[in-house]
CSV table of N, CA, C and O in Angstrom, one decimal:
chain,number,residue,atom,x,y,z
A,20,PRO,N,-5.3,-8.8,-3.1
A,20,PRO,CA,-3.9,-8.3,-3.3
A,20,PRO,C,-3.3,-8.1,-1.9
A,20,PRO,O,-3.9,-7.9,-0.9
A,21,THR,N,-2.0,-8.1,-2.0
A,21,THR,CA,-1.1,-7.9,-0.8
A,21,THR,C,-0.1,-6.9,-1.1
A,21,THR,O,0.5,-6.9,-2.1
A,22,TRP,N,0.1,-6.0,-0.1
A,22,TRP,CA,1.1,-4.9,-0.2
A,22,TRP,C,2.1,-5.0,1.0
A,22,TRP,O,1.6,-5.1,2.1
A,23,SER,N,3.4,-5.0,0.7
A,23,SER,CA,4.4,-5.0,1.7
A,23,SER,C,4.5,-3.6,2.3
A,23,SER,O,4.9,-2.7,1.6
A,24,ILE,N,4.3,-3.5,3.6
A,24,ILE,CA,4.5,-2.2,4.3
A,24,ILE,C,5.9,-2.2,4.7
A,24,ILE,O,6.6,-1.2,4.6
A,25,THR,N,6.4,-3.3,5.4
A,25,THR,CA,7.8,-3.5,5.7
A,25,THR,C,8.1,-4.9,5.3
A,25,THR,O,7.3,-5.6,4.8
A,26,ARG,N,9.3,-5.3,5.6
A,26,ARG,CA,9.7,-6.7,5.3
A,26,ARG,C,8.9,-7.7,6.1
A,26,ARG,O,8.6,-8.8,5.7
A,27,LYS,N,8.4,-7.3,7.3
A,27,LYS,CA,7.6,-8.2,8.1
A,27,LYS,C,6.1,-8.0,8.2
A,27,LYS,O,5.4,-8.8,8.8
A,28,VAL,N,5.7,-6.9,7.6
A,28,VAL,CA,4.3,-6.5,7.7
A,28,VAL,C,3.7,-6.3,6.3
A,28,VAL,O,4.3,-5.6,5.5
A,29,ARG,N,2.5,-7.0,6.1
A,29,ARG,CA,1.9,-6.9,4.9
A,29,ARG,C,0.4,-6.5,5.1
A,29,ARG,O,-0.2,-7.0,6.0
A,30,LEU,N,-0.1,-5.7,4.2
A,30,LEU,CA,-1.5,-5.3,4.2
A,30,LEU,C,-2.2,-6.1,3.1
A,30,LEU,O,-1.7,-6.3,2.0
A,31,ILE,N,-3.4,-6.7,3.5
A,31,ILE,CA,-4.1,-7.6,2.7
A,31,ILE,C,-5.5,-6.9,2.4
A,31,ILE,O,-6.1,-6.5,3.4
A,32,GLY,N,-6.0,-6.9,1.2
A,32,GLY,CA,-7.3,-6.3,0.9
A,32,GLY,C,-8.0,-7.1,-0.2
A,32,GLY,O,-7.3,-7.7,-1.1
A,33,ASN,N,-9.3,-7.0,-0.2
A,33,ASN,CA,-10.1,-7.7,-1.2
A,33,ASN,C,-11.4,-7.0,-1.3
A,33,ASN,O,-12.0,-6.7,-0.3
A,34,VAL,N,-11.9,-6.9,-2.6
A,34,VAL,CA,-13.3,-6.5,-2.9
A,34,VAL,C,-13.8,-7.4,-3.9
A,34,VAL,O,-13.1,-7.7,-4.9
A,35,SER,N,-15.0,-7.9,-3.7
A,35,SER,CA,-15.6,-8.8,-4.7
A,35,SER,C,-17.1,-8.5,-4.8
A,35,SER,O,-17.7,-8.1,-3.9
A,36,PHE,N,-17.6,-8.8,-6.0
A,36,PHE,CA,-19.1,-8.6,-6.3
A,36,PHE,C,-19.5,-9.9,-7.0
A,36,PHE,O,-18.9,-10.4,-7.9
A,37,VAL,N,-20.7,-10.5,-6.6
A,37,VAL,CA,-21.2,-11.6,-7.2
A,37,VAL,C,-22.7,-11.4,-7.5
A,37,VAL,O,-23.4,-10.9,-6.6
A,38,ASN,N,-23.1,-11.7,-8.7
A,38,ASN,CA,-24.6,-11.6,-9.0
A,38,ASN,C,-25.0,-13.0,-9.3
A,38,ASN,O,-24.5,-13.7,-10.2
A,39,ASP,N,-25.9,-13.5,-8.4
A,39,ASP,CA,-26.5,-14.9,-8.6
A,39,ASP,C,-27.9,-14.7,-9.2
A,39,ASP,O,-28.7,-14.1,-8.6
A,40,ASP,N,-28.1,-15.4,-10.3
A,40,ASP,CA,-29.4,-15.2,-10.9
A,40,ASP,C,-30.3,-16.5,-10.7
A,40,ASP,O,-31.5,-16.5,-11.1
A,41,PHE,N,-29.8,-17.5,-10.2
A,41,PHE,CA,-30.5,-18.7,-9.8
A,41,PHE,C,-31.4,-19.2,-11.0
A,41,PHE,O,-32.5,-19.5,-10.9
A,42,LYS,N,-30.7,-19.3,-12.2
A,42,LYS,CA,-31.4,-19.6,-13.4
A,42,LYS,C,-32.3,-20.8,-13.4
A,42,LYS,O,-33.5,-20.8,-13.7
A,43,ALA,N,-31.7,-21.9,-13.0
A,43,ALA,CA,-32.5,-23.2,-12.9
A,43,ALA,C,-33.7,-23.1,-11.9
A,43,ALA,O,-34.8,-23.4,-12.2
A,44,GLU,N,-33.4,-22.5,-10.8
A,44,GLU,CA,-34.5,-22.3,-9.8
A,44,GLU,C,-35.5,-21.3,-10.3
A,44,GLU,O,-36.7,-21.5,-10.1
A,45,ASN,N,-35.1,-20.3,-11.0
A,45,ASN,CA,-36.0,-19.3,-11.5
A,45,ASN,C,-36.9,-19.8,-12.6
A,45,ASN,O,-38.1,-19.4,-12.7
A,46,ASP,N,-36.3,-20.7,-13.4
A,46,ASP,CA,-37.2,-21.3,-14.5
A,46,ASP,C,-38.3,-22.1,-13.8
A,46,ASP,O,-39.5,-22.0,-14.3
A,47,LEU,N,-38.0,-22.8,-12.8
A,47,LEU,CA,-39.1,-23.6,-12.1
A,47,LEU,C,-40.0,-22.6,-11.3
A,47,LEU,O,-41.2,-22.8,-11.4
A,48,SER,N,-39.5,-21.6,-10.7
A,48,SER,CA,-40.3,-20.7,-10.0
A,48,SER,C,-41.3,-19.9,-10.9
A,48,SER,O,-42.4,-19.7,-10.6
A,49,GLY,N,-40.8,-19.6,-12.1
A,49,GLY,CA,-41.6,-18.9,-13.1
A,49,GLY,C,-42.8,-19.7,-13.5
A,49,GLY,O,-43.9,-19.2,-13.7
A,50,SER,N,-42.5,-21.0,-13.7
A,50,SER,CA,-43.6,-21.9,-14.1
A,50,SER,C,-44.6,-22.1,-13.0
A,50,SER,O,-45.8,-22.4,-13.2
A,51,LEU,N,-44.2,-22.0,-11.7
A,51,LEU,CA,-45.1,-22.2,-10.6
A,51,LEU,C,-45.7,-20.9,-10.1
A,51,LEU,O,-46.6,-20.9,-9.3
A,52,GLY,N,-45.3,-19.7,-10.7
A,52,GLY,CA,-45.9,-18.4,-10.4
A,52,GLY,C,-45.3,-17.8,-9.1
A,52,GLY,O,-45.9,-16.9,-8.6
A,53,THR,N,-44.2,-18.4,-8.6
A,53,THR,CA,-43.6,-17.8,-7.4
A,53,THR,C,-42.5,-16.7,-7.8
A,53,THR,O,-42.1,-16.8,-9.0
A,54,PRO,N,-42.1,-15.8,-6.9
A,54,PRO,CA,-41.2,-14.8,-7.3
A,54,PRO,C,-39.8,-15.4,-7.7
A,54,PRO,O,-39.4,-16.3,-7.2
A,55,LYS,N,-39.2,-14.7,-8.7
A,55,LYS,CA,-37.9,-15.1,-9.1
A,55,LYS,C,-36.9,-14.5,-8.2
A,55,LYS,O,-37.1,-13.4,-7.6
A,56,ARG,N,-35.7,-15.2,-8.0
A,56,ARG,CA,-34.7,-14.7,-7.1
A,56,ARG,C,-33.5,-14.3,-7.8
A,56,ARG,O,-33.0,-14.9,-8.7
A,57,GLU,N,-32.9,-13.2,-7.4
A,57,GLU,CA,-31.6,-12.7,-7.9
A,57,GLU,C,-30.9,-12.0,-6.7
A,57,GLU,O,-31.5,-11.2,-6.0
A,58,ASP,N,-29.7,-12.4,-6.5
A,58,ASP,CA,-28.9,-11.8,-5.4
A,58,ASP,C,-27.7,-11.1,-5.9
A,58,ASP,O,-27.0,-11.5,-6.8
A,59,ASP,N,-27.4,-9.9,-5.3
A,59,ASP,CA,-26.2,-9.2,-5.5
A,59,ASP,C,-25.4,-9.2,-4.1
A,59,ASP,O,-26.0,-8.7,-3.1
A,60,THR,N,-24.2,-9.7,-4.2
A,60,THR,CA,-23.4,-9.8,-2.9
A,60,THR,C,-22.1,-9.0,-3.1
A,60,THR,O,-21.4,-9.3,-4.0
A,61,TRP,N,-21.8,-8.1,-2.2
A,61,TRP,CA,-20.6,-7.4,-2.1
A,61,TRP,C,-19.8,-8.0,-0.9
A,61,TRP,O,-20.4,-8.1,0.2
A,62,LEU,N,-18.5,-8.2,-1.0
A,62,LEU,CA,-17.6,-8.6,0.0
A,62,LEU,C,-16.4,-7.7,0.1
A,62,LEU,O,-15.7,-7.6,-1.0
A,63,TYR,N,-16.1,-7.2,1.2
A,63,TYR,CA,-14.9,-6.3,1.4
A,63,TYR,C,-14.1,-6.9,2.6
A,63,TYR,O,-14.7,-7.3,3.6
A,64,SER,N,-12.8,-6.9,2.4
A,64,SER,CA,-12.0,-7.4,3.6
A,64,SER,C,-10.7,-6.6,3.6
A,64,SER,O,-10.2,-6.2,2.5
A,65,ILE,N,-10.2,-6.4,4.7
A,65,ILE,CA,-8.9,-5.8,4.9
A,65,ILE,C,-8.2,-6.4,6.1
A,65,ILE,O,-8.9,-6.7,7.1
A,66,GLY,N,-6.9,-6.6,6.0
A,66,GLY,CA,-6.2,-7.2,7.1
A,66,GLY,C,-4.8,-6.9,7.1
A,66,GLY,O,-4.2,-6.3,6.2
A,67,ILE,N,-4.1,-7.3,8.2
A,67,ILE,CA,-2.7,-7.0,8.3
A,67,ILE,C,-2.0,-8.4,8.8
A,67,ILE,O,-2.6,-9.0,9.6
A,68,ARG,N,-0.9,-8.7,8.1
A,68,ARG,CA,-0.2,-9.9,8.4
A,68,ARG,C,1.2,-9.5,8.9
A,68,ARG,O,1.9,-8.7,8.3
A,69,TRP,N,1.6,-10.0,10.1
A,69,TRP,CA,2.9,-9.7,10.7
A,69,TRP,C,3.6,-11.0,10.8
A,69,TRP,O,3.1,-12.0,11.4
A,70,THR,N,4.9,-11.1,10.3
A,70,THR,CA,5.7,-12.2,10.5
A,70,THR,C,6.9,-11.8,11.3
A,70,THR,O,8.0,-11.4,10.8
A,71,PRO,N,6.8,-12.0,12.6
A,71,PRO,CA,7.9,-11.5,13.5
A,71,PRO,C,9.2,-12.3,13.4
A,71,PRO,O,10.3,-11.8,13.5
A,72,ILE,N,9.0,-13.6,13.2
A,72,ILE,CA,10.2,-14.5,12.9
A,72,ILE,C,9.8,-15.4,11.7
A,72,ILE,O,8.6,-15.5,11.3
A,73,GLN,N,10.8,-16.1,11.2
A,73,GLN,CA,10.6,-16.8,9.9
A,73,GLN,C,9.4,-17.7,9.9
A,73,GLN,O,8.7,-17.8,8.9
A,74,ASN,N,9.2,-18.5,10.9
A,74,ASN,CA,8.1,-19.6,10.8
A,74,ASN,C,6.8,-19.2,11.5
A,74,ASN,O,5.9,-20.0,11.6
A,75,LEU,N,6.7,-17.9,12.0
A,75,LEU,CA,5.6,-17.5,12.8
A,75,LEU,C,4.9,-16.4,12.0
A,75,LEU,O,5.5,-15.4,11.6
A,76,GLN,N,3.5,-16.5,11.9
A,76,GLN,CA,2.7,-15.5,11.3
A,76,GLN,C,1.5,-15.2,12.1
A,76,GLN,O,0.9,-16.1,12.7
A,77,THR,N,1.2,-13.9,12.2
A,77,THR,CA,-0.1,-13.5,12.8
A,77,THR,C,-0.9,-12.7,11.8
A,77,THR,O,-0.3,-12.1,10.9
A,78,LEU,N,-2.2,-12.9,11.9
A,78,LEU,CA,-3.1,-12.2,11.0
A,78,LEU,C,-4.3,-11.6,11.7
A,78,LEU,O,-4.9,-12.3,12.6
A,79,LEU,N,-4.6,-10.4,11.4
A,79,LEU,CA,-5.8,-9.8,11.9
A,79,LEU,C,-6.6,-9.3,10.7
A,79,LEU,O,-6.1,-8.5,9.9
A,80,LEU,N,-7.9,-9.7,10.6
A,80,LEU,CA,-8.6,-9.4,9.4
A,80,LEU,C,-10.0,-9.0,9.7
A,80,LEU,O,-10.7,-9.5,10.6
A,81,TYR,N,-10.5,-8.0,9.0
A,81,TYR,CA,-11.9,-7.5,9.1
A,81,TYR,C,-12.6,-7.8,7.8
A,81,TYR,O,-12.0,-7.5,6.7
A,82,GLN,N,-13.8,-8.3,7.9
A,82,GLN,CA,-14.6,-8.7,6.6
A,82,GLN,C,-16.0,-8.2,6.8
A,82,GLN,O,-16.6,-8.3,7.8
A,83,TYR,N,-16.5,-7.6,5.7
A,83,TYR,CA,-17.9,-7.1,5.7
A,83,TYR,C,-18.6,-7.7,4.4
A,83,TYR,O,-18.0,-7.6,3.3
A,84,GLU,N,-19.7,-8.2,4.6
A,84,GLU,CA,-20.5,-8.8,3.4
A,84,GLU,C,-21.9,-8.3,3.5
A,84,GLU,O,-22.5,-8.2,4.5
A,85,ASP,N,-22.4,-7.9,2.3
A,85,ASP,CA,-23.7,-7.4,2.1
A,85,ASP,C,-24.4,-8.1,1.0
A,85,ASP,O,-23.9,-8.0,-0.2
A,86,ARG,N,-25.6,-8.7,1.2
A,86,ARG,CA,-26.3,-9.3,0.1
A,86,ARG,C,-27.7,-8.7,0.0
A,86,ARG,O,-28.4,-8.5,1.0
A,87,ASP,N,-28.0,-8.3,-1.2
A,87,ASP,CA,-29.3,-7.7,-1.5
A,87,ASP,C,-30.0,-8.7,-2.5
A,87,ASP,O,-29.5,-9.0,-3.5
A,88,SER,N,-31.2,-9.2,-2.0
A,88,SER,CA,-31.9,-10.2,-2.8
A,88,SER,C,-33.3,-9.7,-3.2
A,88,SER,O,-33.9,-8.9,-2.5
A,89,THR,N,-33.8,-10.2,-4.3
A,89,THR,CA,-35.2,-9.9,-4.7
A,89,THR,C,-36.2,-10.6,-3.8
A,89,THR,O,-37.3,-10.2,-3.7
A,90,ILE,N,-35.7,-11.5,-3.0
A,90,ILE,CA,-36.5,-12.2,-2.0
A,90,ILE,C,-36.1,-11.5,-0.6
A,90,ILE,O,-35.0,-11.7,-0.2
A,91,ASN,N,-37.1,-10.8,0.0
A,91,ASN,CA,-36.8,-10.0,1.2
A,91,ASN,C,-36.1,-10.7,2.3
A,91,ASN,O,-35.1,-10.2,2.9
A,92,ASN,N,-36.5,-11.9,2.7
A,92,ASN,CA,-35.9,-12.6,3.8
A,92,ASN,C,-34.5,-13.2,3.5
A,92,ASN,O,-34.0,-13.9,4.3
A,93,ARG,N,-34.0,-13.0,2.3
A,93,ARG,CA,-32.7,-13.5,1.9
A,93,ARG,C,-31.6,-12.4,1.9
A,93,ARG,O,-30.5,-12.6,1.7
A,94,ASP,N,-32.0,-11.1,2.3
A,94,ASP,CA,-31.0,-10.1,2.4
A,94,ASP,C,-30.3,-10.3,3.7
A,94,ASP,O,-30.8,-10.8,4.7
A,95,PHE,N,-29.0,-9.9,3.8
A,95,PHE,CA,-28.3,-9.9,5.0
A,95,PHE,C,-27.0,-9.1,4.9
A,95,PHE,O,-26.5,-8.8,3.8
A,96,THR,N,-26.5,-8.7,6.1
A,96,THR,CA,-25.2,-8.1,6.2
A,96,THR,C,-24.5,-8.9,7.3
A,96,THR,O,-25.1,-9.4,8.2
A,97,ASP,N,-23.2,-9.0,7.1
A,97,ASP,CA,-22.4,-9.8,8.1
A,97,ASP,C,-21.0,-9.1,8.3
A,97,ASP,O,-20.4,-8.6,7.3
A,98,GLU,N,-20.6,-9.0,9.5
A,98,GLU,CA,-19.3,-8.4,9.8
A,98,GLU,C,-18.5,-9.4,10.6
A,98,GLU,O,-19.1,-10.0,11.5
A,99,GLN,N,-17.3,-9.6,10.3
A,99,GLN,CA,-16.4,-10.6,11.1
A,99,GLN,C,-15.1,-9.9,11.3
A,99,GLN,O,-14.5,-9.2,10.5
A,100,VAL,N,-14.5,-10.3,12.5
A,100,VAL,CA,-13.1,-9.9,12.8
A,100,VAL,C,-12.5,-11.3,13.1
A,100,VAL,O,-13.0,-12.1,13.9
A,101,ARG,N,-11.4,-11.5,12.4
A,101,ARG,CA,-10.6,-12.8,12.6
A,101,ARG,C,-9.2,-12.6,13.0
A,101,ARG,O,-8.6,-11.6,12.6
A,102,ALA,N,-8.8,-13.4,13.9
A,102,ALA,CA,-7.4,-13.4,14.3
A,102,ALA,C,-6.8,-14.8,14.1
A,102,ALA,O,-7.5,-15.8,14.4
A,103,LYS,N,-5.6,-14.8,13.7
A,103,LYS,CA,-4.9,-16.1,13.4
A,103,LYS,C,-3.5,-16.1,13.8
A,103,LYS,O,-2.8,-15.1,13.5
A,104,LEU,N,-3.0,-17.1,14.4
A,104,LEU,CA,-1.6,-17.3,14.8
A,104,LEU,C,-1.2,-18.6,14.2
A,104,LEU,O,-1.8,-19.7,14.4
A,105,GLN,N,-0.1,-18.6,13.4
A,105,GLN,CA,0.3,-19.8,12.7
A,105,GLN,C,1.8,-20.0,12.9
A,105,GLN,O,2.6,-19.1,12.6
A,106,TYR,N,2.2,-21.2,13.3
A,106,TYR,CA,3.6,-21.5,13.3
A,106,TYR,C,3.8,-22.7,12.4
A,106,TYR,O,3.1,-23.7,12.5
A,107,THR,N,4.8,-22.6,11.5
A,107,THR,CA,5.1,-23.6,10.5
A,107,THR,C,6.4,-24.3,10.9
A,107,THR,O,7.4,-23.7,11.1
A,108,PHE,N,6.3,-25.7,11.0
A,108,PHE,CA,7.4,-26.5,11.3
A,108,PHE,C,8.3,-26.8,10.1
A,108,PHE,O,7.8,-27.0,9.0
């Protein structure tokens, strides 16, 4: 979603959750006796977009991602900061 703070400034935010059950892979793993895999992934992001003039946009975005897996070496957390400058002709 996006919220207008002013005519030129917008706040951008997102939260998502994904559960991957790897069904086809787990069916094969189960028959081979290896551990089944299931991942839960949360993704959060917040940013601000500034449009100082009509064709110019700037964006600053922070993103955090966290994955919890039943396979220990598949867990991770990731943080990113992104900056973007765009001019449209």
